[in-house]
């Protein structure tokens, strides 16, 4: 390196480290808070009405007001709020007890009020406030209850549902096992019918058949719905659901033959009692098998389900529910990071870091994404509720819809959860080292969300299930039949593939919803037809091998197919808000950005198939940057519209008023219990740093090794009573050599 170059680099570093004139007003000797003014300016420039947008998010004015009231109650109620200290300083037992106290209080409120809207808002607000609360209640309210609603007869629902709704029993959902998870047909837990007593005998025959990572069973669940192999007269009739009591509701003790344990310390969600269950010849009444679809008479006559896949139907709403859960967690993370980006100033001109292109392009797509999630969630859940009602009123309609719903839920869960994890990581990086502090909530949100990509079905497996449905639709069409639902576009595959190249010339075409959907329809169709041809040519004998050799492409097909349908639903969903002109214009922009995002995400596939060329790629990439820059101006008002209070965010760098640094320092300082030296100072630190007689004299490694070996094997030695190795006579002698 030349002297001139070295001097130039040194001058650059000195310039960077010195306090420039533009920095003087922000230097530590004049530490005036700029955050409040920055956020006030951001809010004053909003191009829409924040309150109106809040009402869109919470399904109307009444819903938004109910959320406000729910947040107010949580903050004021000592049984709902964090009483003292900080959430991240709780021990696991303390976290568990606090979560259970919150659940008990919410259930008490539910029993005392007739305002169903408020009760729903309170549950939702508590889910924003505590992920442990969210999961503990979700397992009971959703998984356990939905199993009864989907698989139980009218008589069984009459017997159980009122107790479930009113929390007189506390349920969990026992599906996965220690040695088996995604391959449900391979589960080993058995339920064997005993005609002599008219009972089922539920049994875990092996260690790997232990029900594993079951939410709420570790400490509190009184009952479970367990998925078991069904054995009648020595014949296995496949998997079915059984209600099994676990604990005495008064004493909390296990019933005979039931053993439950806790999973202990986990990656996150310490307030949630995941656990394991082993059944040892547990006897339950015959009526405890959920018998809407499959059934067993007193005489031992087994009637199978019209479709074995029905046993998985309860997983469909679970996966759809993840859409709402994802929007909630990302809304919290993005609120923190966008506000921090607007307050944090850094650079030669002391810029807001949110103004850097690399910064806003990493966050703005996430902001658009949470709004699209919110709209799509309503559509998929409304339609699922209709399909689920068919289970009670129109069995044929239910059977006709369930396969498509399963494919959509699998594709959405995989595609959207993968992207959500990317957004959370972008959030962490956007806050630099501050996001590594638990007290700024991002690390906790990442940990809490991480399980989603494998829980409720591993994403890779689910994407293959969705791809299998798409491939099956192609095969169905080749037999002269019609595909339905989300894959009905494949009925016109020949017409679609006749246009082999995009007509894109004007970037404004990319802002049209129809243009984006046409492009995605083309690439989905091309990929589906090509893969169906490859798999068909392999024949039955080599099908599994061919599938495995094309597995990554099948996952890619499922991803593009999911995004395509997602954007269609979103565009359909925002039609309901056209009367709010400014807010609807923002919703349109979100859809346009997400459309460009998806095209950009899969540019390699489009170019590989020859649909787009290099000039098209440049247009798409530039439009993405322009759209992010445009929405950056509204970033702060857009996260404000989610209306999440500071005490719920639990992150001082995301404070609404922007005065983040005193709050952040105060939070960290409060966690400092003492400024005295640590207890281990005199045991380890002082002897190490305080010596002078041997500080510069090397000690032979053989002497240290010999000392350590004697210490590890507890062999008697002349220095066995010496605590500090440096006080060993042999080492001291060596130090004087």
XYZ file of C-alpha atoms in Angstrom:
737
model
C 0.000 0.000 0.000
C 1.454 3.406 -0.943
C 2.047 6.160 1.603
C -0.462 8.377 -0.183
C -3.170 5.708 -0.027
C -2.464 5.023 3.646
C -2.646 8.718 4.494
C -5.910 9.066 2.593
C -7.440 6.142 4.471
C -6.227 7.562 7.795
C -7.759 10.940 6.971
C -11.057 9.237 6.097
C -11.106 7.371 9.407
C -10.237 10.521 11.382
C -12.982 12.410 9.555
C -15.453 9.631 10.360
C -14.531 9.501 14.046
C -14.381 13.242 14.670
C -17.453 15.277 15.561
C -18.417 17.062 12.353
C -20.174 20.443 12.499
C -23.483 18.779 11.632
C -23.029 16.459 14.623
C -22.491 19.114 17.295
C -26.127 19.436 18.248
C -26.304 15.661 18.776
C -22.946 15.130 20.513
C -22.960 13.655 23.986
C -22.225 17.028 25.598
C -25.464 18.313 24.050
C -27.508 15.121 24.049
C -30.805 16.590 22.917
C -33.443 14.027 21.911
C -34.293 14.304 18.204
C -36.562 11.257 18.052
C -39.811 12.973 19.100
C -39.413 15.639 16.418
C -38.467 13.058 13.791
C -41.523 10.900 14.470
C -43.805 13.935 14.639
C -42.596 15.004 11.206
C -43.086 11.493 9.806
C -46.644 11.383 11.139
C -47.503 14.837 9.848
C -46.687 13.700 6.317
C -49.064 10.725 6.283
C -50.948 10.349 3.008
C -53.870 8.558 4.651
C -55.910 8.678 7.855
C -54.247 6.489 10.473
C -57.448 5.980 12.453
C -59.311 4.863 9.336
C -56.538 2.383 8.554
C -56.689 1.040 12.120
C -60.385 0.344 11.597
C -59.583 -1.612 8.422
C -57.036 -3.705 10.332
C -59.463 -4.542 13.147
C -62.513 -5.145 10.942
C -64.336 -1.884 11.577
C -64.761 0.942 14.078
C -66.289 -1.348 16.717
C -63.412 -3.798 16.433
C -60.802 -1.030 16.780
C -62.587 0.398 19.832
C -62.816 -3.060 21.393
C -59.038 -3.485 20.943
C -58.417 -0.090 22.608
C -60.553 -1.108 25.566
C -58.853 -4.511 25.781
C -55.394 -2.923 25.862
C -56.575 -0.525 28.559
C -57.872 -3.388 30.670
C -54.630 -5.345 30.346
C -52.570 -2.349 31.418
C -54.748 -1.723 34.461
C -55.535 -5.269 35.618
C -52.817 -6.626 37.969
C -53.627 -10.201 36.971
C -53.142 -9.482 33.264
C -50.147 -7.175 33.159
C -46.528 -7.797 34.061
C -46.541 -6.791 37.724
C -42.887 -5.892 38.161
C -39.525 -6.338 36.521
C -39.172 -7.378 32.892
C -40.647 -10.281 30.957
C -37.240 -11.459 29.792
C -35.891 -11.706 33.341
C -38.507 -14.215 34.490
C -37.489 -17.755 35.354
C -39.337 -20.541 33.586
C -41.561 -21.333 36.615
C -42.331 -17.622 37.027
C -43.183 -17.302 33.334
C -45.462 -20.343 33.486
C -47.283 -19.085 36.569
C -47.735 -15.588 35.140
C -49.163 -17.014 31.913
C -51.590 -19.249 33.797
C -52.649 -16.322 35.992
C -53.421 -14.338 32.840
C -55.423 -17.197 31.304
C -57.438 -17.713 34.481
C -58.240 -13.999 34.628
C -59.306 -13.793 30.968
C -61.526 -16.868 31.417
C -63.068 -15.225 34.487
C -63.789 -12.084 32.449
C -65.228 -14.208 29.647
C -67.646 -15.831 32.066
C -68.756 -12.487 33.492
C -69.386 -10.506 30.298
C -71.886 -10.953 27.504
C -69.937 -8.730 25.094
C -68.533 -11.341 22.710
C -66.730 -8.723 20.601
C -64.841 -7.472 23.649
C -63.938 -11.008 24.761
C -62.496 -11.743 21.319
C -60.581 -8.460 21.388
C -59.212 -9.253 24.849
C -57.926 -12.640 23.694
C -56.347 -11.005 20.621
C -54.764 -8.188 22.629
C -53.364 -10.707 25.112
C -51.906 -12.666 22.195
C -50.088 -9.502 21.080
C -48.916 -9.039 24.686
C -47.766 -12.587 25.412
C -46.829 -15.329 22.967
C -46.986 -17.878 25.793
C -50.593 -16.833 26.471
C -51.288 -17.056 22.750
C -50.016 -20.618 22.472
C -51.495 -21.955 25.696
C -54.951 -20.699 24.782
C -54.622 -21.558 21.085
C -54.009 -25.246 21.748
C -57.231 -25.445 23.763
C -59.463 -22.980 21.876
C -58.404 -24.011 18.386
C -56.769 -27.433 18.119
C -58.591 -29.323 20.883
C -61.949 -27.700 20.192
C -61.711 -27.984 16.398
C -60.991 -31.693 16.672
C -64.334 -32.118 18.435
C -66.128 -29.917 15.927
C -64.702 -31.670 12.857
C -64.590 -35.288 14.016
C -67.188 -35.531 16.784
C -70.758 -36.665 16.325
C -73.625 -34.412 17.377
C -73.913 -36.433 20.596
C -70.205 -36.072 21.328
C -70.320 -32.348 20.696
C -73.290 -32.020 23.048
C -71.284 -33.825 25.711
C -67.979 -31.977 25.387
C -68.196 -28.617 23.628
C -69.845 -26.591 26.378
C -67.165 -27.675 28.835
C -64.455 -26.817 26.294
C -65.875 -23.387 25.457
C -66.220 -22.525 29.154
C -62.837 -23.982 30.139
C -64.248 -26.596 32.507
C -61.775 -28.971 30.888
C -58.364 -27.951 29.555
C -57.406 -29.741 26.383
C -54.307 -30.428 24.322
C -53.605 -31.992 20.934
C -51.486 -35.162 20.816
C -50.375 -35.925 17.293
C -46.611 -36.009 16.803
C -44.380 -38.613 18.410
C -40.729 -38.801 19.389
C -39.915 -40.923 16.341
C -42.683 -39.829 13.942
C -44.084 -36.467 12.914
C -44.857 -35.480 9.332
C -45.537 -39.086 8.276
C -48.708 -39.448 10.325
C -49.619 -42.846 8.923
C -46.457 -44.126 10.604
C -47.528 -43.154 14.129
C -47.129 -45.983 16.655
C -49.507 -45.118 19.501
C -52.244 -47.769 19.518
C -55.869 -47.766 20.549
C -57.118 -51.351 20.753
C -60.788 -52.207 21.240
C -61.693 -54.552 24.103
C -65.187 -55.932 23.331
C -65.448 -57.533 26.766
C -65.544 -54.142 28.510
C -66.587 -51.939 25.551
C -63.427 -49.884 26.024
C -60.402 -48.745 24.087
C -56.960 -49.490 25.468
C -54.601 -46.648 24.546
C -50.965 -47.668 24.685
C -47.509 -46.342 23.766
C -45.706 -49.566 22.774
C -42.222 -48.089 22.263
C -40.088 -45.181 23.364
C -40.434 -43.546 19.939
C -44.232 -43.726 20.226
C -44.111 -41.191 23.078
C -46.303 -38.222 22.149
C -43.712 -35.468 21.812
C -43.647 -31.683 22.091
C -47.347 -31.572 22.924
C -48.456 -28.062 23.899
C -49.989 -27.650 27.382
C -49.494 -31.273 28.434
C -46.319 -30.572 30.407
C -48.119 -29.123 33.418
C -51.809 -28.323 33.026
C -53.875 -30.152 30.366
C -56.636 -32.303 31.833
C -57.561 -34.009 28.542
C -56.100 -34.644 25.135
C -57.256 -35.683 21.706
C -54.745 -38.324 20.652
C -54.143 -39.619 17.129
C -53.749 -43.402 17.335
C -53.626 -46.509 15.190
C -57.064 -48.125 15.543
C -57.003 -51.859 16.233
C -60.264 -53.853 16.156
C -60.284 -57.672 16.258
C -56.598 -57.704 15.443
C -57.012 -55.562 12.325
C -55.487 -52.095 11.956
C -58.025 -49.603 10.574
C -55.599 -46.683 10.371
C -55.389 -43.517 12.436
C -58.291 -41.933 14.308
C -58.797 -39.440 17.117
C -59.525 -40.390 20.740
C -60.307 -38.262 23.815
C -58.057 -39.371 26.672
C -58.287 -37.899 30.209
C -54.833 -37.059 31.576
C -55.160 -35.468 35.012
C -57.636 -35.394 37.856
C -59.216 -31.936 37.623
C -59.136 -31.398 41.395
C -55.733 -32.785 42.348
C -53.823 -32.442 39.073
C -52.529 -35.999 39.498
C -52.187 -38.298 36.487
C -54.826 -40.915 35.874
C -53.589 -44.519 36.022
C -51.403 -45.377 33.032
C -50.768 -41.738 32.045
C -47.309 -40.228 32.357
C -46.622 -36.661 31.222
C -43.371 -34.734 31.373
C -42.177 -31.257 30.492
C -39.789 -30.474 27.618
C -37.695 -28.232 29.859
C -35.773 -25.260 28.486
C -36.551 -24.525 24.845
C -35.348 -22.205 22.099
C -38.138 -19.829 23.133
C -41.701 -19.744 24.544
C -40.602 -20.667 28.071
C -44.049 -19.768 29.434
C -45.628 -22.512 27.317
C -45.582 -25.987 28.862
C -44.731 -28.198 25.910
C -44.328 -31.761 27.049
C -44.535 -35.471 26.318
C -47.069 -38.203 27.064
C -46.745 -41.961 27.463
C -49.846 -44.152 27.705
C -49.595 -47.501 29.463
C -52.787 -49.465 28.773
C -55.043 -46.503 29.507
C -58.699 -47.526 29.301
C -61.287 -45.126 27.895
C -64.960 -45.642 26.897
C -65.715 -46.682 23.309
C -67.573 -43.367 22.903
C -64.293 -41.495 23.391
C -63.329 -42.271 19.808
C -64.473 -39.301 17.712
C -66.926 -40.986 15.351
C -68.354 -38.500 12.885
C -66.480 -39.990 9.923
C -65.248 -43.374 11.174
C -67.133 -45.283 13.869
C -67.314 -48.494 15.898
C -70.531 -50.141 17.055
C -71.010 -51.967 20.364
C -70.904 -55.201 18.395
C -67.390 -54.367 17.146
C -68.403 -53.382 13.618
C -65.945 -50.766 12.342
C -67.101 -48.293 9.669
C -64.182 -46.491 8.009
C -64.064 -42.842 6.978
C -65.090 -42.123 3.375
C -61.601 -40.664 2.933
C -58.641 -41.612 5.172
C -57.217 -38.106 4.710
C -60.127 -36.799 6.804
C -58.019 -37.479 9.894
C -55.817 -34.543 8.882
C -58.669 -32.058 8.379
C -58.122 -30.356 11.717
C -54.695 -29.241 10.484
C -56.284 -27.028 7.813
C -57.625 -24.326 10.176
C -54.452 -24.602 12.256
C -52.399 -23.627 9.216
C -54.795 -20.877 8.215
C -54.610 -19.477 11.752
C -50.870 -19.034 11.259
C -51.666 -16.261 8.751
C -53.189 -14.138 11.533
C -50.475 -15.116 14.014
C -47.816 -14.089 11.508
C -49.348 -10.668 10.890
C -49.501 -10.007 14.642
C -45.893 -10.920 15.354
C -44.516 -9.141 12.296
C -46.578 -6.032 13.101
C -44.866 -5.841 16.496
C -41.392 -6.365 15.045
C -41.861 -3.891 12.202
C -43.362 -1.228 14.485
C -40.213 -1.391 16.599
C -37.792 -1.375 13.678
C -39.481 1.283 11.552
C -39.691 3.697 14.480
C -36.085 2.992 15.390
C -35.043 3.567 11.774
C -36.788 6.946 11.772
C -35.205 8.002 15.083
C -31.704 6.623 14.643
C -29.410 9.055 12.839
C -26.075 8.097 11.383
C -23.834 9.143 8.493
C -21.873 12.116 7.224
C -24.986 14.268 7.257
C -26.593 12.614 10.270
C -29.304 11.013 8.167
C -32.210 8.978 9.465
C -31.092 5.444 8.729
C -34.578 4.699 7.389
C -33.675 6.947 4.444
C -30.886 4.644 3.287
C -32.038 2.539 0.345
C -30.592 -0.665 1.781
C -32.514 0.029 4.971
C -35.967 0.892 3.674
C -35.917 -1.835 1.029
C -35.349 -4.369 3.811
C -38.331 -3.150 5.882
C -40.945 -1.604 3.589
C -41.862 -4.891 1.829
C -42.518 -6.351 5.266
C -44.837 -3.468 6.123
C -46.790 -4.092 2.911
C -46.804 -7.814 3.680
C -48.501 -7.484 7.094
C -51.322 -5.511 5.517
C -51.819 -8.112 2.816
C -51.765 -10.850 5.471
C -54.467 -9.030 7.399
C -56.766 -8.859 4.370
C -56.112 -12.426 3.189
C -56.592 -13.823 6.699
C -60.210 -12.641 6.752
C -60.982 -14.221 3.384
C -59.432 -17.622 4.092
C -60.973 -17.878 7.567
C -64.418 -16.805 6.364
C -64.296 -19.426 3.629
C -62.967 -22.079 5.990
C -65.802 -21.402 8.437
C -68.215 -22.029 5.580
C -66.448 -25.262 4.610
C -66.326 -26.415 8.229
C -70.075 -25.829 8.534
C -70.544 -28.293 5.660
C -69.150 -30.978 7.963
C -72.406 -30.637 9.924
C -74.851 -29.855 7.099
C -73.560 -31.092 3.729
C -71.049 -33.941 3.807
C -70.694 -34.059 0.025
C -69.835 -30.357 -0.147
C -67.310 -30.795 2.649
C -65.596 -33.692 0.895
C -65.566 -31.734 -2.364
C -63.836 -28.710 -0.782
C -61.456 -30.248 1.742
C -58.652 -31.267 -0.661
C -58.413 -27.766 -2.125
C -58.481 -26.216 1.330
C -55.737 -28.566 2.471
C -53.552 -27.578 -0.487
C -54.123 -23.849 0.019
C -53.424 -24.026 3.760
C -50.270 -26.105 3.208
C -48.944 -23.772 0.521
C -49.756 -20.620 2.487
C -48.221 -21.961 5.660
C -44.970 -22.891 3.936
C -44.611 -19.883 1.647
C -45.732 -17.166 4.039
C -43.919 -18.535 7.095
C -40.646 -18.779 5.202
C -40.933 -15.174 4.091
C -41.902 -14.089 7.613
C -38.672 -15.541 9.013
C -36.750 -13.518 6.425
C -38.556 -10.352 7.521
C -37.766 -10.999 11.181
C -34.097 -11.446 10.383
C -34.180 -8.199 8.369
C -35.723 -6.530 11.417
C -32.908 -7.775 13.634
C -30.216 -6.537 11.265
C -31.937 -3.191 10.764
C -31.480 -2.379 14.455
C -27.843 -3.406 14.586
C -26.613 -4.604 17.961
C -29.611 -3.129 19.772
C -31.828 -5.927 18.455
C -29.526 -8.443 20.127
C -30.727 -7.153 23.477
C -33.694 -9.145 24.734
C -35.063 -5.896 26.151
C -35.829 -4.697 22.617
C -38.096 -7.679 21.894
C -36.843 -8.595 18.403
C -34.798 -11.570 19.609
C -37.800 -12.881 21.512
C -40.069 -12.502 18.498
C -37.572 -14.370 16.313
C -37.381 -17.167 18.866
C -41.146 -17.331 19.314
C -41.797 -17.445 15.573
C -39.003 -19.860 14.656
C -41.079 -22.941 15.433
C -43.683 -21.998 12.808
C -41.597 -23.291 9.898
C -41.623 -26.805 11.386
C -44.599 -26.802 13.767
C -48.048 -27.720 12.392
C -46.239 -29.582 9.626
C -42.713 -29.111 8.331
C -42.764 -26.502 5.565
C -40.865 -28.683 3.104
C -43.357 -31.508 3.563
C -46.344 -29.181 3.306
C -45.037 -27.607 0.123
C -44.722 -31.053 -1.433
C -48.301 -31.848 -0.404
C -49.458 -28.669 -2.102
C -47.371 -29.472 -5.195
C -48.836 -32.973 -5.296
C -52.323 -31.455 -5.455
C -51.278 -29.211 -8.374
C -49.718 -32.151 -10.248
C -52.822 -34.251 -9.568
C -54.949 -31.485 -11.104
C -52.895 -31.681 -14.313
C -53.371 -35.442 -14.425
C -57.098 -35.046 -13.762
C -57.440 -32.620 -16.666
C -55.667 -35.085 -18.968
C -58.439 -37.594 -18.191
C -61.057 -35.131 -19.444
C -62.206 -33.887 -16.010
C -62.108 -30.389 -14.574
C -59.906 -29.028 -11.799
C -61.643 -26.867 -9.184
C -60.856 -24.130 -6.703
C -57.378 -22.660 -6.473
C -56.041 -24.726 -9.419
C -58.963 -24.283 -11.825
C -56.722 -22.079 -14.005
C -54.983 -25.279 -15.170
C -58.110 -26.227 -17.140
C -56.892 -23.740 -19.787
C -53.268 -24.859 -19.765
C -52.995 -25.179 -23.553
C -54.249 -21.639 -24.158
C -52.048 -20.271 -21.378
C -48.863 -21.876 -22.712
C -49.526 -20.694 -26.271
C -48.052 -17.319 -25.235
C -44.421 -18.229 -24.665
C -43.007 -14.750 -24.002
C -44.119 -11.735 -21.995
C -45.321 -8.634 -23.810
C -43.903 -6.389 -21.078
C -42.560 -3.098 -22.419
C -43.969 -0.410 -20.149
C -43.193 -0.715 -16.399
C -46.700 0.594 -15.693
C -47.984 -2.794 -16.875
C -46.402 -4.290 -13.758
C -48.728 -2.180 -11.622
C -51.776 -3.881 -13.100
C -53.000 -6.796 -11.010
C -54.159 -8.713 -14.091
C -50.727 -8.476 -15.726
C -48.946 -9.875 -12.658
C -51.463 -12.702 -12.245
C -51.180 -13.602 -15.941
C -47.397 -13.861 -15.590
C -47.643 -16.018 -12.457
C -50.351 -18.149 -14.065
C -48.087 -18.789 -17.047
C -45.055 -19.817 -15.001
C -47.152 -21.986 -12.624
C -48.768 -23.744 -15.584
C -45.441 -24.268 -17.352
C -43.821 -25.700 -14.243
C -46.815 -27.898 -13.393
C -47.160 -29.379 -16.879
C -43.412 -30.012 -17.195
C -43.196 -31.733 -13.792
C -46.361 -33.764 -14.425
C -44.809 -34.974 -17.694
C -41.565 -35.992 -15.977
C -43.353 -37.813 -13.166
C -45.777 -39.471 -15.574
C -42.927 -40.775 -17.714
C -41.323 -42.366 -14.639
C -44.318 -44.662 -14.169
C -45.532 -46.145 -10.896
C -42.413 -48.232 -10.385
C -40.064 -45.241 -10.428
C -42.445 -42.517 -9.261
C -40.963 -42.005 -5.786
C -37.440 -41.841 -7.167
C -38.511 -39.332 -9.831
C -40.322 -37.286 -7.204
C -37.203 -37.107 -5.049
C -35.035 -36.071 -8.007
C -37.414 -33.181 -8.686
C -38.199 -32.307 -5.081
C -36.719 -28.797 -5.075
C -38.582 -27.903 -8.265
C -41.818 -29.217 -6.800
C -41.312 -27.004 -3.749
C -40.673 -24.064 -6.098
C -43.916 -24.856 -7.941
C -45.843 -24.829 -4.668
C -44.261 -21.513 -3.686
C -45.181 -19.714 -6.926
C -48.650 -21.275 -6.902
C -49.238 -20.089 -3.319
C -48.135 -16.529 -4.073
C -50.373 -16.444 -7.140
C -53.499 -17.382 -5.211
C -52.493 -15.149 -2.294
C -52.355 -12.085 -4.536
C -55.714 -12.988 -6.116
C -57.341 -13.195 -2.686
C -55.764 -9.925 -1.571
C -56.994 -8.025 -4.603
C -60.453 -9.481 -4.022
C -60.361 -8.556 -0.336
C -59.520 -4.867 -0.723
C -62.621 -4.254 -2.830
C -64.575 -3.954 0.418
C -62.620 -0.784 1.296
C -63.046 1.234 -1.900
C -65.231 3.758 -0.057
C -62.165 4.869 1.921
C -60.336 6.539 -0.937
C -56.969 7.398 0.645
C -56.721 4.156 2.589
C -57.787 2.057 -0.404
C -55.085 3.760 -2.477
C -52.532 2.570 0.090
C -53.966 -0.951 0.018
C -53.606 -0.949 -3.760
C -49.958 0.083 -3.406
C -49.341 -2.822 -1.014
C -50.727 -5.266 -3.550
C -48.658 -3.725 -6.327
C -45.467 -3.919 -4.283
C -46.126 -7.527 -3.299
C -46.773 -8.375 -6.960
C -43.442 -6.868 -7.976
C -41.797 -8.581 -5.009
C -43.017 -12.012 -6.125
C -41.928 -11.466 -9.744
C -38.532 -10.298 -8.495
C -38.283 -13.246 -6.112
C -38.792 -15.711 -8.966
C -37.022 -13.831 -11.772
C -34.615 -16.736 -12.293
C -37.514 -19.068 -13.021
C -39.147 -16.659 -15.478
C -35.862 -16.108 -17.288
C -34.991 -19.804 -17.271
C -38.293 -20.545 -19.018
C -37.785 -17.647 -21.458
C -40.865 -15.696 -20.386
C -38.858 -12.652 -19.264
C -35.551 -11.436 -20.652
C -32.826 -9.209 -19.224
C -34.609 -5.975 -20.089
C -37.733 -7.187 -18.289
C -35.637 -8.088 -15.245
C -34.215 -4.566 -15.093
C -37.702 -3.060 -15.239
C -38.941 -5.292 -12.418
C -35.957 -4.645 -10.164
C -36.088 -0.884 -10.680
C -39.840 -0.768 -10.066
C -39.344 -2.635 -6.790
C -36.855 0.009 -5.622
C -39.164 2.842 -6.693
C -42.157 1.324 -4.900
C -40.189 0.861 -1.684
C -38.981 4.472 -1.844
C -42.540 5.693 -2.351
C -43.959 3.740 0.594
C -41.036 4.658 2.843
C -42.636 8.140 3.264
C -45.611 6.523 5.005
C -43.699 3.844 6.900
C -44.147 5.317 10.394
C -47.890 6.073 10.054
C -48.383 2.601 8.571
C -46.958 0.830 11.617
C -48.720 3.295 13.932
C -52.042 2.173 12.457
C -51.608 -1.229 14.113
C -52.032 0.712 17.366
C -49.819 -1.507 19.528
C -49.112 0.170 22.910
C -45.532 0.577 24.131
C -46.097 -1.734 27.084
C -47.183 -4.474 24.655
C -44.209 -3.940 22.340
C -41.837 -4.216 25.329
C -39.057 -2.500 23.339
C -37.719 0.924 24.383
C -36.188 1.522 20.925
C -39.710 1.275 19.487
C -41.362 3.837 21.792
C -44.204 5.796 20.239
C -42.842 9.183 21.391
C -39.415 8.526 19.853
C -37.475 9.355 23.034
C -35.810 5.972 22.890
C -32.381 6.325 24.459
C -33.330 7.308 28.037
C -35.934 4.516 28.012
C -33.438 1.990 26.655
C -30.720 2.946 29.142
C -33.246 2.936 31.963
C -34.436 -0.560 31.059
C -30.916 -1.954 30.946
C -29.948 -0.090 34.109
C -32.960 -1.477 35.952
C -31.792 -4.986 35.150
C -28.482 -4.261 36.913
C -29.186 -5.634 40.372
C -25.884 -4.568 41.872
C -22.784 -2.581 40.971
C -20.612 -4.582 43.359
C -18.051 -7.025 41.939
C -19.564 -10.384 40.983
C -19.480 -13.207 43.512
C -16.834 -15.065 41.529
C -14.425 -12.109 41.391
C -12.231 -13.199 44.310
C -12.419 -16.850 43.316
C -11.263 -16.503 39.717
C -10.613 -12.939 38.542
C -8.452 -11.493 41.335
C -6.009 -14.452 41.401
C -5.699 -14.262 37.627
C -5.167 -10.522 37.166
C -3.476 -9.649 40.458
C -0.284 -11.716 40.245
C 3.068 -10.099 39.531
C 5.637 -12.822 40.237
C 4.792 -14.936 37.183
C 3.137 -12.495 34.825
C 5.946 -12.540 32.269
C 7.413 -16.004 32.747
C 6.133 -18.806 30.472
C 5.138 -22.019 32.225
C 5.953 -25.384 30.598
C 2.804 -26.881 29.073
C 3.727 -30.325 30.432
C 3.448 -29.032 34.010
C 0.000 -27.529 33.363
C -1.171 -30.717 31.638
C 0.125 -32.848 34.485
C -1.658 -30.683 37.032
C -4.946 -30.806 35.098
C -4.773 -34.576 34.726
C -4.314 -35.009 38.469
C -7.209 -32.602 39.124
C -9.508 -34.379 36.659
C -8.779 -37.884 37.960
C -8.762 -36.779 41.620
C -5.360 -38.441 42.134
C -3.570 -37.514 45.369
C -0.824 -34.984 44.854
C 1.273 -32.695 46.932
C -0.641 -29.758 45.493
C -4.132 -31.279 45.732
C -5.208 -28.728 48.327
C -4.090 -25.764 46.264
C -6.982 -23.976 44.566
C -5.013 -21.755 42.202
C -2.857 -23.731 39.707
C -0.300 -20.923 39.771
C 0.221 -21.622 43.483
C 1.442 -25.152 42.741
C 4.996 -25.563 44.161
C 6.187 -27.088 40.880
C 4.781 -24.218 38.815
C 6.130 -21.622 41.246
C 9.543 -23.241 41.045
C 9.359 -23.246 37.295
C 8.453 -19.566 37.309
C 11.691 -18.758 39.097
C 13.860 -20.576 36.570
